[in-house]
Amino acid sequence: MAKFIFVTGGVTSSLGKGILAASLAKLLQARGLRVTIQKFDPYINIDPGTMNPYEHGECYVTEDGAETDLDLGHYERFLGVYTSQANNVTTGKIYQEVINRERRGDYLGKTVQVIPHITDEIKRRMLLLGTSGQYDIILTEIGGTVGDIESLPFIEAIRQLKWKLPKEDYLVIHLTLVPYLASAKELKTKPTQHSVKELQSYGVNPHIIVCRTEHPLGNDRKIKIAEFCNVDYDSVIEALDAETIYDVPLYLKKEKLDQIVLNKFGYNDTPDTDLVQWNNFLQRLKFPKKEITIGLIGKYIELKDAYISIYESFIHAGAQNECKVNVERIHSEEINKNNVKSKLSHLDGIFVAPGFGQRGIDGKIVTIQYARENNIPFFGVCLGMQMAVIEFAKNILQLEDANSTEMKQNCKNPVIDMMQEQKTIVNMGGTMRLGAYNCHLYENTLAHKIYGETTITERHRHRYEFNSKYLQQYTDNGMIASGINPDSNLVEIVEIPSHKFFIGVQFHPELKSTILKPHPLFSEFVKACLS
Ligand code: GLN
């Protein structure tokens, strides 16, 4: 059985529990431990897959096809270790399981209740990854803020686990805010005291308190928090606002958070942290030698979380190329034939984002035409790739009424069409083509040059596909399919060989870019934009 760290949050949301969990996990991993992170979300949706990005930000997809919270993206990017279906649990999933059991009659006539039945199922799911033998430490992030009604069963489960797990395998970390009152010129610890008190009122005593703060806490305040909140002096950790999220592991290391955790767990002989590669990344990120501006054309640009993996991938790729990548977010609804030049001509490269539905489609097509005709590096992902296919059909193949059946069901030329297996599906949740599939790359193509391999694996999330009936026409006219699924023959990558850099991919490469292993598609795109 692994050891368990539970991370709760107090005072306010958006304190960065995900980044705290990922950063601590990184420090522990760097000491040679096998670590994973799971997230327990209090909402009733089975997963965020059916939620609007405005509601929930990006939906992150794992290798095994789970649609998950975007924090799992941070976990994978920091650790370079895949997560799975088991790493994201929601209240919806817990209740679904318990209700299914009730319908089967498994509870043998008992009244089914939050305690013990819901909390038992939560505990089972919390411990699941710990029994796999794959990990030494499991971090569990609890979504929401302590005191929310909906996260109470999760907190209660954590309380019960104190009695189930050996003392040296169980640790609770509470993340709070120590706000700075400008008028009083003072940091205030009261909200932290109250939030810990709230947690204690549910029977959970945190072992470590991590305090988000704009200014250094100072020793006196640390002592005050420790004494009021009943934790060891060394267990009040300052988490100073950082310039980038990648600084956070180093800040926490300075506060000896990893060492405190290891001491509490009774690990004596863990080598000191190897963060050489991490530091190299930070160095390249902070001191770039060049600078470019890439336009990200999408319809959820107002909300940074909606395309978080894409922004992160550009950061990784930029650091690799020692180049600052400015990503200019441009709303696709605001682009039309008359203004396209003034909106896009200053860009070094154009990226068209994934998405669903009709809104903003015309602007994407005009954008792609502009990139294609002006030899501007172009990279389209999922819907961005599909739009490139439609643009080519309209303007080069002269196919009348070319479209995707997602946008126009009875169009004359459905160059993008619903996948066969999707046609009989009625439920929306969890039914797209999801997760990792192999892709064969043809030699002497841009894709092959970028990856340097003939078989790759990438993650998917879509219902529509390139309609292969039109493939010959495309090939004859200068757009080729350079990547094909070897089993289903689905077109996964299109490119225009005569163009400087024009590539569209049906999958989501942004989901596999990590800090220490930037994705080659993003990296080479940045390189093309630089030249
Ligand atoms: N809406 C498109 C489809 O379902 C593209 C999806 C996406 O961009 N993730 O195929």
PDB file of N, CA, C and O and ligand atoms in Angstrom, residues 354-357 381-383 386 406-407 432 461-465 506 508, ligand 1:
ATOM      1  N   PRO A 354      -9.083  23.887 -31.297  1.00  0.00           N
ATOM      2  CA  PRO A 354     -10.159  22.899 -31.322  1.00  0.00           C
ATOM      3  C   PRO A 354     -11.486  23.548 -30.936  1.00  0.00           C
ATOM      4  O   PRO A 354     -11.505  24.693 -30.474  1.00  0.00           O
ATOM      5  N   GLY A 355     -12.564  22.824 -31.089  1.00  0.00           N
ATOM      6  CA  GLY A 355     -13.848  23.381 -30.674  1.00  0.00           C
ATOM      7  C   GLY A 355     -15.022  22.591 -31.204  1.00  0.00           C
ATOM      8  O   GLY A 355     -14.861  21.581 -31.902  1.00  0.00           O
ATOM      9  N   PHE A 356     -16.189  23.065 -30.869  1.00  0.00           N
ATOM     10  CA  PHE A 356     -17.426  22.395 -31.253  1.00  0.00           C
ATOM     11  C   PHE A 356     -18.420  23.432 -31.749  1.00  0.00           C
ATOM     12  O   PHE A 356     -18.458  24.552 -31.222  1.00  0.00           O
ATOM     13  N   GLY A 357     -19.215  23.053 -32.730  1.00  0.00           N
ATOM     14  CA  GLY A 357     -20.338  23.898 -33.137  1.00  0.00           C
ATOM     15  C   GLY A 357     -19.989  25.003 -34.107  1.00  0.00           C
ATOM     16  O   GLY A 357     -18.823  25.272 -34.409  1.00  0.00           O
ATOM     17  N   VAL A 381      -5.550  22.265 -34.837  1.00  0.00           N
ATOM     18  CA  VAL A 381      -5.776  21.086 -33.992  1.00  0.00           C
ATOM     19  C   VAL A 381      -7.260  20.747 -33.971  1.00  0.00           C
ATOM     20  O   VAL A 381      -8.102  21.624 -33.708  1.00  0.00           O
ATOM     21  N   CYS A 382      -7.568  19.513 -34.243  1.00  0.00           N
ATOM     22  CA  CYS A 382      -8.914  18.954 -34.199  1.00  0.00           C
ATOM     23  C   CYS A 382      -9.869  19.790 -35.064  1.00  0.00           C
ATOM     24  O   CYS A 382      -9.763  19.738 -36.279  1.00  0.00           O
ATOM     25  N   LEU A 383     -10.739  20.593 -34.478  1.00  0.00           N
ATOM     26  CA  LEU A 383     -11.608  21.429 -35.311  1.00  0.00           C
ATOM     27  C   LEU A 383     -10.764  22.333 -36.217  1.00  0.00           C
ATOM     28  O   LEU A 383     -11.155  22.618 -37.353  1.00  0.00           O
ATOM     29  N   GLN A 386      -9.987  20.302 -39.157  1.00  0.00           N
ATOM     30  CA  GLN A 386     -11.194  20.100 -39.971  1.00  0.00           C
ATOM     31  C   GLN A 386     -11.507  21.351 -40.788  1.00  0.00           C
ATOM     32  O   GLN A 386     -11.917  21.280 -41.943  1.00  0.00           O
ATOM     33  N   GLU A 406     -21.222  18.373 -38.949  1.00  0.00           N
ATOM     34  CA  GLU A 406     -21.486  18.948 -37.634  1.00  0.00           C
ATOM     35  C   GLU A 406     -22.131  20.334 -37.783  1.00  0.00           C
ATOM     36  O   GLU A 406     -22.981  20.730 -36.990  1.00  0.00           O
ATOM     37  N   MET A 407     -21.711  21.060 -38.812  1.00  0.00           N
ATOM     38  CA  MET A 407     -22.200  22.423 -39.016  1.00  0.00           C
ATOM     39  C   MET A 407     -23.421  22.445 -39.930  1.00  0.00           C
ATOM     40  O   MET A 407     -24.291  23.273 -39.790  1.00  0.00           O
ATOM     41  N   MET A 432     -17.523  10.291 -27.167  1.00  0.00           N
ATOM     42  CA  MET A 432     -16.731  10.681 -28.339  1.00  0.00           C
ATOM     43  C   MET A 432     -15.637   9.639 -28.578  1.00  0.00           C
ATOM     44  O   MET A 432     -15.443   8.729 -27.777  1.00  0.00           O
ATOM     45  N   ARG A 461     -10.357  13.490 -29.124  1.00  0.00           N
ATOM     46  CA  ARG A 461     -11.649  13.844 -28.524  1.00  0.00           C
ATOM     47  C   ARG A 461     -12.516  14.472 -29.618  1.00  0.00           C
ATOM     48  O   ARG A 461     -12.527  15.682 -29.795  1.00  0.00           O
ATOM     49  N   HIS A 462     -13.183  13.642 -30.369  1.00  0.00           N
ATOM     50  CA  HIS A 462     -13.996  14.174 -31.478  1.00  0.00           C
ATOM     51  C   HIS A 462     -15.024  13.143 -31.938  1.00  0.00           C
ATOM     52  O   HIS A 462     -14.941  11.966 -31.600  1.00  0.00           O
ATOM     53  N   ARG A 463     -15.991  13.632 -32.730  1.00  0.00           N
ATOM     54  CA  ARG A 463     -16.992  12.743 -33.343  1.00  0.00           C
ATOM     55  C   ARG A 463     -16.906  12.736 -34.864  1.00  0.00           C
ATOM     56  O   ARG A 463     -17.430  11.860 -35.521  1.00  0.00           O
ATOM     57  N   TYR A 464     -16.260  13.760 -35.417  1.00  0.00           N
ATOM     58  CA  TYR A 464     -16.236  13.906 -36.873  1.00  0.00           C
ATOM     59  C   TYR A 464     -14.842  13.605 -37.393  1.00  0.00           C
ATOM     60  O   TYR A 464     -13.872  13.616 -36.641  1.00  0.00           O
ATOM     61  N   GLU A 465     -14.767  13.331 -38.697  1.00  0.00           N
ATOM     62  CA  GLU A 465     -13.493  12.916 -39.278  1.00  0.00           C
ATOM     63  C   GLU A 465     -13.397  13.399 -40.718  1.00  0.00           C
ATOM     64  O   GLU A 465     -14.407  13.763 -41.342  1.00  0.00           O
ATOM     65  N   GLN A 506      -5.896  15.798 -36.357  1.00  0.00           N
ATOM     66  CA  GLN A 506      -7.206  15.480 -35.803  1.00  0.00           C
ATOM     67  C   GLN A 506      -7.135  15.239 -34.282  1.00  0.00           C
ATOM     68  O   GLN A 506      -8.095  15.408 -33.561  1.00  0.00           O
ATOM     69  N   HIS A 508      -5.075  15.669 -30.327  1.00  0.00           N
ATOM     70  CA  HIS A 508      -4.722  16.804 -29.470  1.00  0.00           C
ATOM     71  C   HIS A 508      -3.288  16.659 -28.933  1.00  0.00           C
ATOM     72  O   HIS A 508      -3.095  16.156 -27.826  1.00  0.00           O
TER      73      HIS A 508
HETATM   74  N1  GLN B   1     -16.233  19.290 -33.158  1.00  0.00           N
HETATM   75  C1  GLN B   1     -15.272  18.465 -33.818  1.00  0.00           C
HETATM   76  C2  GLN B   1     -15.590  16.996 -33.704  1.00  0.00           C
HETATM   77  O1  GLN B   1     -16.329  16.592 -32.851  1.00  0.00           O
HETATM   78  C3  GLN B   1     -13.885  18.756 -33.298  1.00  0.00           C
HETATM   79  C4  GLN B   1     -13.702  18.420 -31.859  1.00  0.00           C
HETATM   80  C5  GLN B   1     -12.500  19.076 -31.238  1.00  0.00           C
HETATM   81  O2  GLN B   1     -11.972  20.057 -31.741  1.00  0.00           O
HETATM   82  N2  GLN B   1     -12.073  18.559 -30.103  1.00  0.00           N
HETATM   83  O3  GLN B   1     -15.100  16.204 -34.459  1.00  0.00           O
END
